[in-house]
């Protein structure tokens, strides 16, 4: 019995374990007790605050296996990626170098330091216990955040973004970092990744070059890593592209991992979500139906589970007593439901048209 809920102080040991076991280690989920404790406190304040527009709120969720009595996953939404300080990325661009005298015209690919993603809401800090990978728990934890955003749109931006971990070599080093950032910081990738997570990324603007980087001057390995996600996150990328996200021209400043973006109202979970009153029936009497994410409508006590999308002839969602208890709902209460499965694997692999 898996349920997604807001984090609380008792989850700290589990968050430490999940941060330490994340593959690869995440800048936005450092294995640092004080920072994780601060994350829990910040999340509690966000859920308790009266919010009319997105700001510096961080909403951290956990996935709890209630049968084991164990927290087995975590994921966060930052209401505004750059609310406190600019959220830096590299933007892929094309410059034209031409000379009429020499009859030369060359298109040159560059990377320019950017903070355009700062206004977006950022889905981040996702880590799941390895025992649950390859199960519906992955999708539930990843996309339950969308069910929360759908209910409280005033708390989030119209544009959602996700930054995926970038490609690392067999030594867990970033070819991109070694070709770019290391020249300015003289620290290896894992060290700078940890420092950025424990402190902040504000030092980037102070030290990184402000001029465009010409890709032709980077190593072949670095160029090949640009916009390439870590192999362990390829399934997650496929799912979020099927959800409706599109690759943008932005990449992470450390490892050049891809940043995907979407208008939230165009996402499948938003378009296919519907409200239904609850009808409670014994589990054995429920008809077969496709699985769905089902969420209650409580802000501070938000809950989301996977249950059958079984509707009565009058449009009621039939839930087992166990699922109703997990959600904290009684018969007649309304819940938000969206199919767990996504409509086919076809998606546009190109760029967000706003980036072209």
CSV table of C-alpha atoms in Angstrom, one decimal:
chain,number,residue,atom,x,y,z
A,1,UNK,CA,0.0,0.0,0.0
A,2,UNK,CA,1.9,3.0,-1.3
A,3,UNK,CA,1.0,6.6,-0.7
A,4,UNK,CA,2.6,9.9,-1.6
A,5,UNK,CA,2.3,12.6,1.1
A,6,UNK,CA,4.1,15.7,2.3
A,7,UNK,CA,7.3,15.1,4.3
A,8,UNK,CA,7.5,15.5,8.0
A,9,UNK,CA,10.4,15.7,10.6
A,10,UNK,CA,10.3,11.9,11.3
A,11,UNK,CA,11.2,11.3,7.7
A,12,UNK,CA,14.7,12.8,8.1
A,13,UNK,CA,16.6,9.4,8.4
A,14,UNK,CA,14.8,8.1,5.3
A,15,UNK,CA,15.7,11.3,3.4
A,16,UNK,CA,19.3,10.9,4.4
A,17,UNK,CA,19.3,7.3,3.1
A,18,UNK,CA,17.6,8.2,-0.2
A,19,UNK,CA,20.0,11.2,-0.8
A,20,UNK,CA,23.0,9.0,-0.2
A,21,UNK,CA,21.7,6.2,-2.5
A,22,UNK,CA,20.6,8.5,-5.4
A,23,UNK,CA,22.1,7.5,-8.7
A,24,UNK,CA,23.9,9.7,-9.6
A,25,UNK,CA,24.3,12.0,-6.6
A,26,UNK,CA,21.9,14.9,-6.9
A,27,UNK,CA,22.9,18.6,-6.5
A,28,UNK,CA,19.3,19.4,-5.3
A,29,UNK,CA,19.2,16.4,-2.8
A,30,UNK,CA,22.6,16.5,-0.9
A,31,UNK,CA,23.3,13.8,1.6
A,32,UNK,CA,23.7,16.5,4.3
A,33,UNK,CA,21.6,16.2,7.5
A,34,UNK,CA,21.3,19.9,8.2
A,35,UNK,CA,20.3,20.7,4.7
A,36,UNK,CA,17.7,17.9,4.6
A,37,UNK,CA,16.3,19.0,8.0
A,38,UNK,CA,16.1,22.5,6.5
A,39,UNK,CA,14.3,21.1,3.5
A,40,UNK,CA,11.7,19.4,5.7
A,41,UNK,CA,11.1,22.7,7.7
A,42,UNK,CA,10.8,24.7,4.5
A,43,UNK,CA,8.3,22.3,3.0
A,44,UNK,CA,6.2,22.4,6.1
A,45,UNK,CA,6.1,26.2,5.9
A,46,UNK,CA,5.1,26.0,2.3
A,47,UNK,CA,2.2,23.7,2.9
A,48,UNK,CA,0.9,25.8,5.8
A,49,UNK,CA,1.3,29.2,4.0
A,50,UNK,CA,-1.5,31.1,2.3
A,51,UNK,CA,-0.1,31.5,-1.2
A,52,UNK,CA,-1.6,33.5,-4.1
A,53,UNK,CA,1.3,33.3,-6.5
A,54,UNK,CA,4.5,31.2,-6.8
A,55,UNK,CA,7.5,32.3,-4.8
A,56,UNK,CA,10.3,30.7,-2.8
A,57,UNK,CA,8.1,27.7,-1.6
A,58,UNK,CA,9.6,24.2,-1.7
A,59,UNK,CA,7.1,21.3,-1.5
A,60,UNK,CA,8.7,18.1,-0.6
A,61,UNK,CA,6.8,14.8,-0.9
A,62,UNK,CA,7.7,11.3,0.2
A,63,UNK,CA,6.5,7.9,-0.9
A,64,UNK,CA,5.5,5.7,2.0
A,65,UNK,CA,5.1,1.9,1.9
A,66,UNK,CA,2.5,1.6,4.7
A,67,UNK,CA,2.8,-2.2,4.9
A,68,UNK,CA,6.5,-1.9,5.7
A,69,UNK,CA,6.1,1.3,7.6
A,70,UNK,CA,8.9,2.8,5.6
A,71,UNK,CA,9.6,5.9,3.5
A,72,UNK,CA,11.0,4.6,0.2
A,73,UNK,CA,11.1,7.7,-2.1
A,74,UNK,CA,11.1,11.5,-2.2
A,75,UNK,CA,10.5,14.2,-4.8
A,76,UNK,CA,10.2,18.0,-4.6
A,77,UNK,CA,8.6,20.9,-6.4
A,78,UNK,CA,10.2,24.3,-6.3
A,79,UNK,CA,7.4,26.8,-6.9
A,80,UNK,CA,9.8,29.2,-8.7
A,81,UNK,CA,13.2,27.9,-9.6
A,82,UNK,CA,14.9,31.3,-9.2
A,83,UNK,CA,12.9,32.9,-6.5
A,84,UNK,CA,15.8,33.3,-4.1
A,85,UNK,CA,18.7,33.4,-6.6
A,86,UNK,CA,18.9,33.0,-10.3
A,87,UNK,CA,18.6,29.5,-11.6
A,88,UNK,CA,21.4,29.2,-14.1
A,89,UNK,CA,21.6,27.0,-17.2
A,90,UNK,CA,23.5,26.9,-20.4
A,91,UNK,CA,21.3,27.7,-23.5
A,92,UNK,CA,22.3,26.1,-26.8
A,93,UNK,CA,22.5,28.7,-29.5
A,94,UNK,CA,23.7,29.1,-33.1
A,95,UNK,CA,25.9,32.0,-34.2
A,96,UNK,CA,26.6,33.0,-37.8
A,97,UNK,CA,30.2,33.8,-38.8
A,98,UNK,CA,30.4,35.2,-42.3
A,99,UNK,CA,32.8,37.1,-44.5
A,100,UNK,CA,31.8,38.4,-48.0
A,101,UNK,CA,35.5,39.0,-48.9
A,102,UNK,CA,36.4,35.4,-48.2
A,103,UNK,CA,33.0,34.0,-49.3
A,104,UNK,CA,32.7,32.2,-46.0
A,105,UNK,CA,29.6,31.5,-44.0
A,106,UNK,CA,29.7,29.2,-41.0
A,107,UNK,CA,27.1,28.3,-38.4
A,108,UNK,CA,28.8,27.8,-35.0
A,109,UNK,CA,27.1,26.1,-32.1
A,110,UNK,CA,27.6,27.8,-28.7
A,111,UNK,CA,26.4,27.7,-25.1
A,112,UNK,CA,25.4,30.9,-23.3
A,113,UNK,CA,24.9,31.3,-19.6
A,114,UNK,CA,21.2,31.9,-19.0
A,115,UNK,CA,18.7,32.3,-16.2
A,116,UNK,CA,15.5,32.1,-18.3
A,117,UNK,CA,14.3,29.0,-16.5
A,118,UNK,CA,14.2,31.0,-13.2
A,119,UNK,CA,10.5,31.8,-13.6
A,120,UNK,CA,9.4,28.2,-14.1
A,121,UNK,CA,8.3,25.8,-11.4
A,122,UNK,CA,10.9,23.1,-11.1
A,123,UNK,CA,10.2,19.4,-10.5
A,124,UNK,CA,13.4,18.1,-8.8
A,125,UNK,CA,15.1,16.1,-6.1
A,126,UNK,CA,13.6,12.7,-7.1
A,127,UNK,CA,15.0,9.6,-5.5
A,128,UNK,CA,13.4,6.1,-5.2
A,129,UNK,CA,14.6,3.0,-3.3
A,130,UNK,CA,16.1,0.6,-5.8
A,131,UNK,CA,13.6,-2.2,-4.7
A,132,UNK,CA,10.7,-0.2,-6.2
A,133,UNK,CA,12.3,0.6,-9.6
A,134,UNK,CA,10.4,-0.8,-12.5
A,135,UNK,CA,7.1,-0.7,-10.6
A,136,UNK,CA,4.2,1.7,-10.6
A,137,UNK,CA,5.8,3.4,-7.6
A,138,UNK,CA,8.1,5.2,-10.1
A,139,UNK,CA,5.3,6.9,-11.9
A,140,UNK,CA,3.3,7.5,-8.8
A,141,UNK,CA,6.1,9.4,-7.0
A,142,UNK,CA,7.2,11.3,-10.2
A,143,UNK,CA,3.7,12.4,-11.3
A,144,UNK,CA,1.8,12.8,-8.0
A,145,UNK,CA,3.4,16.2,-8.0
A,146,UNK,CA,1.4,17.0,-11.1
A,147,UNK,CA,-1.8,16.0,-9.3
A,148,UNK,CA,-0.9,18.5,-6.5
A,149,UNK,CA,-0.1,21.3,-8.9
A,150,UNK,CA,-3.4,20.7,-10.8
A,151,UNK,CA,-5.3,21.3,-7.6
A,152,UNK,CA,-3.4,24.4,-6.5
A,153,UNK,CA,-2.4,26.2,-9.7
A,154,UNK,CA,-2.1,29.6,-8.1
A,155,UNK,CA,1.0,28.2,-6.2
A,156,UNK,CA,2.9,27.4,-9.3
A,157,UNK,CA,4.1,28.9,-12.6
A,158,UNK,CA,2.4,28.2,-16.0
A,159,UNK,CA,5.6,26.7,-17.2
A,160,UNK,CA,7.0,23.5,-15.5
A,161,UNK,CA,10.6,22.4,-15.9
A,162,UNK,CA,12.7,19.3,-15.0
A,163,UNK,CA,16.5,19.1,-15.1
A,164,UNK,CA,17.8,15.6,-15.6
A,165,UNK,CA,21.2,14.3,-14.4
A,166,UNK,CA,23.7,14.4,-17.2
A,167,UNK,CA,26.0,11.7,-18.6
A,168,UNK,CA,28.9,10.4,-16.5
A,169,UNK,CA,31.7,8.2,-17.6
A,170,UNK,CA,32.8,4.9,-16.0
A,171,UNK,CA,34.7,6.8,-13.3
A,172,UNK,CA,31.5,8.8,-12.4
A,173,UNK,CA,33.1,11.9,-13.9
A,174,UNK,CA,31.4,14.4,-16.1
A,175,UNK,CA,33.1,14.9,-19.5
A,176,UNK,CA,31.4,18.2,-19.8
A,177,UNK,CA,32.6,19.5,-16.4
A,178,UNK,CA,36.1,18.3,-17.1
A,179,UNK,CA,36.1,20.2,-20.4
A,180,UNK,CA,34.5,23.4,-19.0
A,181,UNK,CA,33.9,24.0,-15.3
A,182,UNK,CA,37.1,22.4,-14.0
A,183,UNK,CA,39.2,25.1,-15.7
A,184,UNK,CA,37.6,27.7,-13.5
A,185,UNK,CA,37.1,25.8,-10.2
A,186,UNK,CA,39.9,23.3,-10.1
A,187,UNK,CA,37.6,20.8,-8.4
A,188,UNK,CA,36.3,17.5,-9.7
A,189,UNK,CA,32.7,17.0,-10.6
A,190,UNK,CA,31.6,15.1,-7.5
A,191,UNK,CA,33.1,17.7,-5.2
A,192,UNK,CA,31.6,20.7,-6.9
A,193,UNK,CA,28.2,18.9,-7.2
A,194,UNK,CA,28.2,18.4,-3.4
A,195,UNK,CA,29.3,22.0,-2.7
A,196,UNK,CA,26.5,23.4,-4.9
A,197,UNK,CA,24.0,21.3,-3.1
A,198,UNK,CA,25.1,22.1,0.5
A,199,UNK,CA,25.6,25.8,-0.2
A,200,UNK,CA,24.1,27.3,-3.4
A,201,UNK,CA,24.9,27.9,-7.0
A,202,UNK,CA,25.3,31.6,-6.6
A,203,UNK,CA,29.1,31.3,-7.1
A,204,UNK,CA,28.5,30.3,-10.7
A,205,UNK,CA,27.8,33.8,-11.9
A,206,UNK,CA,30.9,35.0,-10.0
A,207,UNK,CA,33.4,32.6,-11.6
A,208,UNK,CA,32.0,31.0,-14.8
A,209,UNK,CA,32.7,32.9,-18.0
A,210,UNK,CA,30.0,35.3,-19.1
A,211,UNK,CA,30.8,34.9,-22.8
A,212,UNK,CA,29.4,32.2,-25.1
A,213,UNK,CA,31.3,28.9,-25.1
A,214,UNK,CA,32.1,27.6,-28.6
A,215,UNK,CA,31.3,23.9,-28.8
A,216,UNK,CA,34.0,23.3,-31.4
A,217,UNK,CA,36.6,24.2,-28.7
A,218,UNK,CA,35.3,21.5,-26.3
A,219,UNK,CA,36.5,17.9,-26.3
A,220,UNK,CA,34.5,15.4,-28.4
A,221,UNK,CA,33.5,13.7,-25.2
A,222,UNK,CA,32.1,16.9,-23.8
A,223,UNK,CA,30.2,17.7,-26.9
A,224,UNK,CA,28.7,14.3,-27.0
A,225,UNK,CA,27.4,14.7,-23.4
A,226,UNK,CA,25.5,17.9,-24.0
A,227,UNK,CA,21.8,17.3,-23.6
A,228,UNK,CA,22.3,13.6,-22.8
A,229,UNK,CA,20.6,12.2,-19.7
A,230,UNK,CA,22.3,9.8,-17.3
A,231,UNK,CA,21.5,6.2,-18.4
A,232,UNK,CA,19.6,5.4,-15.2
A,233,UNK,CA,17.2,8.3,-16.0
A,234,UNK,CA,16.3,7.3,-19.6
A,235,UNK,CA,13.0,5.6,-18.6
A,236,UNK,CA,12.0,8.7,-16.6
A,237,UNK,CA,12.8,10.9,-19.6
A,238,UNK,CA,10.7,8.8,-21.9
A,239,UNK,CA,7.8,9.0,-19.4
A,240,UNK,CA,7.9,12.7,-19.0
A,241,UNK,CA,8.1,13.3,-22.8
A,242,UNK,CA,5.1,11.0,-23.2
A,243,UNK,CA,3.4,13.1,-20.4
A,244,UNK,CA,3.9,16.2,-22.7
A,245,UNK,CA,7.2,17.8,-21.7
A,246,UNK,CA,9.5,18.9,-24.5
A,247,UNK,CA,13.2,19.1,-24.7
A,248,UNK,CA,14.4,22.7,-24.4
A,249,UNK,CA,17.6,24.3,-25.5
A,250,UNK,CA,18.8,24.5,-21.9
A,251,UNK,CA,21.2,22.2,-20.2
A,252,UNK,CA,22.7,21.9,-16.7
A,253,UNK,CA,25.7,24.1,-16.1
A,254,UNK,CA,27.7,21.3,-14.4
A,255,UNK,CA,27.1,18.1,-16.4
A,256,UNK,CA,25.1,19.4,-19.4
A,257,UNK,CA,22.1,17.2,-18.6
A,258,UNK,CA,18.9,18.1,-20.4
A,259,UNK,CA,16.3,20.5,-19.2
A,260,UNK,CA,12.7,19.7,-20.3
A,261,UNK,CA,9.8,22.2,-20.2
A,262,UNK,CA,6.1,22.2,-20.6
A,263,UNK,CA,3.0,24.4,-20.4
A,264,UNK,CA,1.3,22.7,-17.5
A,265,UNK,CA,-2.2,22.7,-19.1
A,266,UNK,CA,-0.9,20.7,-22.0
A,267,UNK,CA,0.3,17.8,-19.9
A,268,UNK,CA,-1.6,14.6,-20.2
A,269,UNK,CA,-2.2,14.3,-16.4
A,270,UNK,CA,-3.8,17.8,-16.4
A,271,UNK,CA,-5.9,17.2,-19.5
A,272,UNK,CA,-7.2,13.8,-18.5
A,273,UNK,CA,-7.7,14.5,-14.8
A,274,UNK,CA,-11.3,14.5,-13.5
A,275,UNK,CA,-13.2,15.0,-10.3
A,276,UNK,CA,-15.4,12.1,-9.0
A,277,UNK,CA,-17.4,11.6,-5.9
A,278,UNK,CA,-16.2,8.5,-3.9
A,279,UNK,CA,-18.2,5.3,-3.6
A,280,UNK,CA,-16.7,2.8,-1.2
A,281,UNK,CA,-17.0,-0.9,-2.0
A,282,UNK,CA,-15.2,-4.1,-0.9
A,283,UNK,CA,-12.0,-4.6,-2.9
A,284,UNK,CA,-13.1,-8.0,-4.2
A,285,UNK,CA,-16.3,-6.5,-5.7
A,286,UNK,CA,-14.6,-3.8,-7.7
A,287,UNK,CA,-14.6,-4.3,-11.5
A,288,UNK,CA,-11.3,-4.6,-13.4
A,289,UNK,CA,-10.2,-1.2,-14.6
A,290,UNK,CA,-7.0,0.6,-15.7
A,291,UNK,CA,-4.9,1.9,-12.8
A,292,UNK,CA,-5.1,5.6,-12.0
A,293,UNK,CA,-3.5,8.2,-9.7
A,294,UNK,CA,-6.1,9.2,-7.2
A,295,UNK,CA,-5.6,12.3,-4.9
A,296,UNK,CA,-7.6,13.8,-2.1
A,297,UNK,CA,-8.3,17.6,-2.0
A,298,UNK,CA,-6.5,18.4,1.2
A,299,UNK,CA,-3.6,20.9,1.1
A,300,UNK,CA,-1.6,20.0,4.2
A,301,UNK,CA,-2.8,16.4,4.3
A,302,UNK,CA,-2.4,15.8,0.6
A,303,UNK,CA,-2.4,12.1,-0.4
A,304,UNK,CA,-2.1,10.3,-3.7
A,305,UNK,CA,-2.3,6.6,-4.4
A,306,UNK,CA,-2.6,4.2,-7.3
A,307,UNK,CA,-6.1,2.6,-7.5
A,308,UNK,CA,-8.4,1.2,-10.1
A,309,UNK,CA,-10.2,3.8,-12.3
A,310,UNK,CA,-13.5,2.0,-11.8
A,311,UNK,CA,-16.5,4.2,-12.3
A,312,UNK,CA,-20.1,3.5,-11.4
A,313,UNK,CA,-22.8,4.2,-14.0
A,314,UNK,CA,-23.4,7.6,-12.3
A,315,UNK,CA,-19.7,8.6,-12.5
A,316,UNK,CA,-18.7,7.8,-8.9
A,317,UNK,CA,-15.2,6.4,-8.4
A,318,UNK,CA,-15.4,3.1,-6.6
A,319,UNK,CA,-12.6,2.7,-4.0
A,320,UNK,CA,-11.8,0.0,-1.6
A,321,UNK,CA,-12.0,0.8,2.1
A,322,UNK,CA,-8.2,0.5,2.3
A,323,UNK,CA,-7.7,3.1,-0.4
A,324,UNK,CA,-10.4,5.4,1.1
A,325,UNK,CA,-8.6,5.2,4.4
A,326,UNK,CA,-5.2,6.0,2.8
A,327,UNK,CA,-6.7,9.1,1.2
A,328,UNK,CA,-8.6,10.1,4.3
A,329,UNK,CA,-11.9,10.4,2.3
A,330,UNK,CA,-15.4,9.3,3.1
A,331,UNK,CA,-18.2,8.2,0.7
A,332,UNK,CA,-19.5,11.1,-1.3
A,333,UNK,CA,-16.2,13.1,-1.0
A,334,UNK,CA,-14.7,14.2,-4.3
A,335,UNK,CA,-11.2,13.0,-5.4
A,336,UNK,CA,-9.1,13.9,-8.4
A,337,UNK,CA,-8.2,10.9,-10.7
A,338,UNK,CA,-6.0,10.7,-13.8
A,339,UNK,CA,-5.0,7.5,-15.7
A,340,UNK,CA,-1.6,6.2,-14.6
A,341,UNK,CA,-0.9,5.0,-18.1
A,342,UNK,CA,0.0,7.6,-20.7
A,343,UNK,CA,-1.6,7.6,-24.2
A,344,UNK,CA,1.0,5.7,-26.3
A,345,UNK,CA,4.7,6.1,-26.6
A,346,UNK,CA,4.6,8.7,-29.4
A,347,UNK,CA,5.8,12.1,-28.5
A,348,UNK,CA,7.6,15.0,-30.2
A,349,UNK,CA,11.3,14.5,-29.6
A,350,UNK,CA,12.1,18.0,-30.8
A,351,UNK,CA,12.4,21.3,-29.0
A,352,UNK,CA,9.7,23.4,-27.4
A,353,UNK,CA,8.5,25.6,-30.2
A,354,UNK,CA,9.0,28.6,-28.0
A,355,UNK,CA,12.7,27.8,-28.0
A,356,UNK,CA,13.1,27.6,-31.8
